PDB file of C-alpha atoms in Angstrom:
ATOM      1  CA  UNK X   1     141.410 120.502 143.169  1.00 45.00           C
ATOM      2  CA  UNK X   2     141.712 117.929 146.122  1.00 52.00           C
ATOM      3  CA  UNK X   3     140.107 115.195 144.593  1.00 55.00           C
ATOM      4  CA  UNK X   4     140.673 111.364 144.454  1.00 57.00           C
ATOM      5  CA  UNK X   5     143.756 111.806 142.315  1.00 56.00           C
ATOM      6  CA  UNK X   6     145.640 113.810 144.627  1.00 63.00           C
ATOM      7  CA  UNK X   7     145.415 110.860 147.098  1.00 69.00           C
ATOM      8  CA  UNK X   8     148.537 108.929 146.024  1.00 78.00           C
ATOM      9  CA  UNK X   9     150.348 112.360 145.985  1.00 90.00           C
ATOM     10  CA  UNK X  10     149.412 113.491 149.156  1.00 93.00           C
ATOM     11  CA  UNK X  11     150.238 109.703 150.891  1.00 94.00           C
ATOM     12  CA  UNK X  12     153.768 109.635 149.082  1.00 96.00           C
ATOM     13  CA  UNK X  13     154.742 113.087 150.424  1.00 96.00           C
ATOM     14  CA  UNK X  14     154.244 112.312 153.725  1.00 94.00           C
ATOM     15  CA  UNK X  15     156.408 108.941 153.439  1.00 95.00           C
ATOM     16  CA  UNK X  16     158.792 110.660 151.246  1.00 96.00           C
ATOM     17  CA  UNK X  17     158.776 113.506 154.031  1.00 94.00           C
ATOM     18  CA  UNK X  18     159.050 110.543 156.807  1.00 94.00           C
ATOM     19  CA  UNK X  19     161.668 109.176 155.106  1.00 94.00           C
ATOM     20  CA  UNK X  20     163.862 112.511 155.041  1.00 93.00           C
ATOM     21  CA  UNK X  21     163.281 112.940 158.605  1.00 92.00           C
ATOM     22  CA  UNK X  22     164.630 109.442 159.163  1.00 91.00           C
ATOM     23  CA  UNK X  23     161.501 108.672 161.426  1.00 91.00           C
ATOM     24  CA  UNK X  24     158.540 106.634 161.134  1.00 90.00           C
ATOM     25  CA  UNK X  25     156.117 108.807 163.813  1.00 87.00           C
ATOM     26  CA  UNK X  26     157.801 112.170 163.996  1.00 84.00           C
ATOM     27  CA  UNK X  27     154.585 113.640 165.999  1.00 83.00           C
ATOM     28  CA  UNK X  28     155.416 110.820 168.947  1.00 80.00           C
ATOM     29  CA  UNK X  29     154.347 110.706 171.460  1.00 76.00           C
ATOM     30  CA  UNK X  30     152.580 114.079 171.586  1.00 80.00           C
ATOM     31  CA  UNK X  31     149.897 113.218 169.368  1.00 82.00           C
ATOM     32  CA  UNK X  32     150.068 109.521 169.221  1.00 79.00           C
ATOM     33  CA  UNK X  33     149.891 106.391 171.633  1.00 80.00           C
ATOM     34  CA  UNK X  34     153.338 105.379 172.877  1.00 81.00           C
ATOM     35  CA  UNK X  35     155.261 105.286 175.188  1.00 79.00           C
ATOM     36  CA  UNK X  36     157.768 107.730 175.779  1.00 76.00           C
ATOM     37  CA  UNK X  37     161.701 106.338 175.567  1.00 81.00           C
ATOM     38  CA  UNK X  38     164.534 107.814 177.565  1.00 84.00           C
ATOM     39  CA  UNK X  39     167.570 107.007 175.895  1.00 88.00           C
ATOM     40  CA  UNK X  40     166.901 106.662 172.588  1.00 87.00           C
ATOM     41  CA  UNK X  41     164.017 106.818 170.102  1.00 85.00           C
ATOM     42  CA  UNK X  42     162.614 103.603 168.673  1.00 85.00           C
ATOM     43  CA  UNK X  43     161.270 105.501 165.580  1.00 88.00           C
ATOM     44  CA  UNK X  44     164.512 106.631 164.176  1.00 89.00           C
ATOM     45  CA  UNK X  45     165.476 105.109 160.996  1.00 91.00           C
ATOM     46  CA  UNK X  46     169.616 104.596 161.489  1.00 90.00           C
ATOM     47  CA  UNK X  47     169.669 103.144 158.330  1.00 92.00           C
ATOM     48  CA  UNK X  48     168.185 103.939 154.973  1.00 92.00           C
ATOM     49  CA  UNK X  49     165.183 100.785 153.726  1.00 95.00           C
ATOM     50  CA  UNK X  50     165.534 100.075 150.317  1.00 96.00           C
ATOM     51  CA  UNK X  51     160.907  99.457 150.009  1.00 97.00           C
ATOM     52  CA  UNK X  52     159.047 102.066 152.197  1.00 97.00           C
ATOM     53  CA  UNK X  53     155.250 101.632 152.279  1.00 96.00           C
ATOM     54  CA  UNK X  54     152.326 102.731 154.477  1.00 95.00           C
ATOM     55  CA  UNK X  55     148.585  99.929 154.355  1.00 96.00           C
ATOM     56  CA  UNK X  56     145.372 101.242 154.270  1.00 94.00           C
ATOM     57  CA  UNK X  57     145.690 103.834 152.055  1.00 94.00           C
ATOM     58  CA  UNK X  58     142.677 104.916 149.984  1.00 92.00           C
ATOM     59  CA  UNK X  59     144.834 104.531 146.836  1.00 93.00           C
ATOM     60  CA  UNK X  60     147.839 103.047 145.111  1.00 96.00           C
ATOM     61  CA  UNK X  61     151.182 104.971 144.303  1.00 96.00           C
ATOM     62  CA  UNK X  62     154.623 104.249 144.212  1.00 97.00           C
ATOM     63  CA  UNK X  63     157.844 106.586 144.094  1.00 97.00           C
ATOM     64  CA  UNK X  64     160.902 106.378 143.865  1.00 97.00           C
ATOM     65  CA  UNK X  65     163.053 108.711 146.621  1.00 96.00           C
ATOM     66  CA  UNK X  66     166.494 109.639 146.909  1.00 95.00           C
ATOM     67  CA  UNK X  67     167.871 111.109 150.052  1.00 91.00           C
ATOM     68  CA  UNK X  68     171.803 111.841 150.578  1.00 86.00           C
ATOM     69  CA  UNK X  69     173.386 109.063 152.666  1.00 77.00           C
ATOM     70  CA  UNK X  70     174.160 109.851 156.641  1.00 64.00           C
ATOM     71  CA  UNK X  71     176.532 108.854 158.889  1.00 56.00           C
ATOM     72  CA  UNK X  72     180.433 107.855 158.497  1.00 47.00           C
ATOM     73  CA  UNK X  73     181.774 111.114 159.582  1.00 47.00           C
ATOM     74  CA  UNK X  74     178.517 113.105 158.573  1.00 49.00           C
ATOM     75  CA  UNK X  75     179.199 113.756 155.049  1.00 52.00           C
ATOM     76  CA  UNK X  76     177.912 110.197 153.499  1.00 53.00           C
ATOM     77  CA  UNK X  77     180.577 110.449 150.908  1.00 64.00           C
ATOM     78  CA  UNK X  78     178.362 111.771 148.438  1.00 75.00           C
ATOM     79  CA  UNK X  79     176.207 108.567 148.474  1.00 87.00           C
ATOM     80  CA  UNK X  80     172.275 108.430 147.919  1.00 91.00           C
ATOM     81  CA  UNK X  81     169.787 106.453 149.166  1.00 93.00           C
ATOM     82  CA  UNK X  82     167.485 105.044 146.565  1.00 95.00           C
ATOM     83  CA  UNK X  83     164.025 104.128 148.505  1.00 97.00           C
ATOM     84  CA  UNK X  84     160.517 102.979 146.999  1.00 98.00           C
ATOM     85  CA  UNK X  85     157.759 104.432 148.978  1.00 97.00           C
ATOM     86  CA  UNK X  86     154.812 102.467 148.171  1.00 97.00           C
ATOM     87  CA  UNK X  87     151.151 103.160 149.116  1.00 96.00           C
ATOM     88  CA  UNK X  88     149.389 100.554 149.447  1.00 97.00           C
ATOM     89  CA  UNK X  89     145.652 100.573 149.164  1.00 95.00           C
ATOM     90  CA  UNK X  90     143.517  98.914 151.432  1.00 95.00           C
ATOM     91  CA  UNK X  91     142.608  95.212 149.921  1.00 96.00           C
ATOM     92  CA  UNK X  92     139.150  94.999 152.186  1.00 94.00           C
ATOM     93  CA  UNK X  93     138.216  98.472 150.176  1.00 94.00           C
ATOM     94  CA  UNK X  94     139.810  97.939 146.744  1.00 94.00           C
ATOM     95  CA  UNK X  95     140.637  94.798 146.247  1.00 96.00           C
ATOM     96  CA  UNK X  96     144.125  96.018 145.110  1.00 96.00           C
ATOM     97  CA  UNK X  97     147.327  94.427 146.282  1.00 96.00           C
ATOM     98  CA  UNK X  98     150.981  95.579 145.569  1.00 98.00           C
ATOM     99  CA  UNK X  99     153.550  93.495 144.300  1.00 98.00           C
ATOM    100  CA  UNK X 100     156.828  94.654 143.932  1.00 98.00           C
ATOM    101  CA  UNK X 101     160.367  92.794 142.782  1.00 97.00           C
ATOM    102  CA  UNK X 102     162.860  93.184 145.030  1.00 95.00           C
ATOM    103  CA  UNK X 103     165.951  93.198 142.438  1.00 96.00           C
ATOM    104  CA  UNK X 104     164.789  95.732 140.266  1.00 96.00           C
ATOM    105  CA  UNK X 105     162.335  97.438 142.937  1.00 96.00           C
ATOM    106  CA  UNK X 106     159.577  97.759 140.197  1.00 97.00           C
ATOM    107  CA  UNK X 107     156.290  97.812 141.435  1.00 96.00           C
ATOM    108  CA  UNK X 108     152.995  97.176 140.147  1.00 97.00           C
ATOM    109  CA  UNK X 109     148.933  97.065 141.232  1.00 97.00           C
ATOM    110  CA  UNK X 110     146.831  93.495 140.904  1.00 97.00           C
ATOM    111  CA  UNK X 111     143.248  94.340 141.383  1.00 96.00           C
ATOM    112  CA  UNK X 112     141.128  91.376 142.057  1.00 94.00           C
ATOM    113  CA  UNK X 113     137.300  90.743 141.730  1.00 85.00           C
ATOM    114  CA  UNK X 114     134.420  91.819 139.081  1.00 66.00           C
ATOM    115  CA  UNK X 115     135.617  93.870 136.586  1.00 62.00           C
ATOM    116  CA  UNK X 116     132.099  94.711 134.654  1.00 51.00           C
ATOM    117  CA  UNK X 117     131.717  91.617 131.975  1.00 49.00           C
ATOM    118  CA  UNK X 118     129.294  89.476 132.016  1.00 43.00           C
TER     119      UNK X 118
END
């Protein structure tokens, strides 16, 4: 089923998805407020981000995605792209924020408030 657990899943394919496409808003501006560029598209990723992450998601989830390398001569020399796609959850909601080290790329949760104890 489609419950809360599928959540993270669901947000980190549609980065992950995003991320393969090389843009950020690949339904703009059809379905979504903008204005509509000429010459070149202000949503296309030319480069690769090594952290990924969409805010005010109902959940936390983090994954790491590889996508063959593009550009120089179209081939990418057989180079991947290593990205973490992060969702972060929203901290008004959960009280969840994301920290994540930006040598090794690990990620983790801190959830702050009352946790049950007395």
């Amino acid at each position: 089923g489609r419950g809360a657990a599928a959540a993270p899943r669901e947000q980190l394919d549609l980065l992950e998805a995003s991320l393969r496409w090389q843009h950020v808003a690949p339904s703009a501006p059809d379905t979504l407020a903008c204005y509509p560029y000429k010459d070149r598209d202000p949503f296309y990723m030319e480069a690769c981000p090594h952290v990924y992450f969409a805010g005010n998601q109902p959940q936390f989830g983090a994954r790491m995605v590889e996508t063959a390398a593009v550009g120089g001569g179209g081939s990418g020399g057989g180079h991947v792209n290593r990205t973490l796609a992060v969702s972060v959850p929203s901290f008004a909601t959960t009280g969840t924020m994301v920290l994540v080290n930006l040598s090794t790329l690990e990620c983790h949760p801190i959830t702050f408030g009352d946790d049950g104890d007395a």
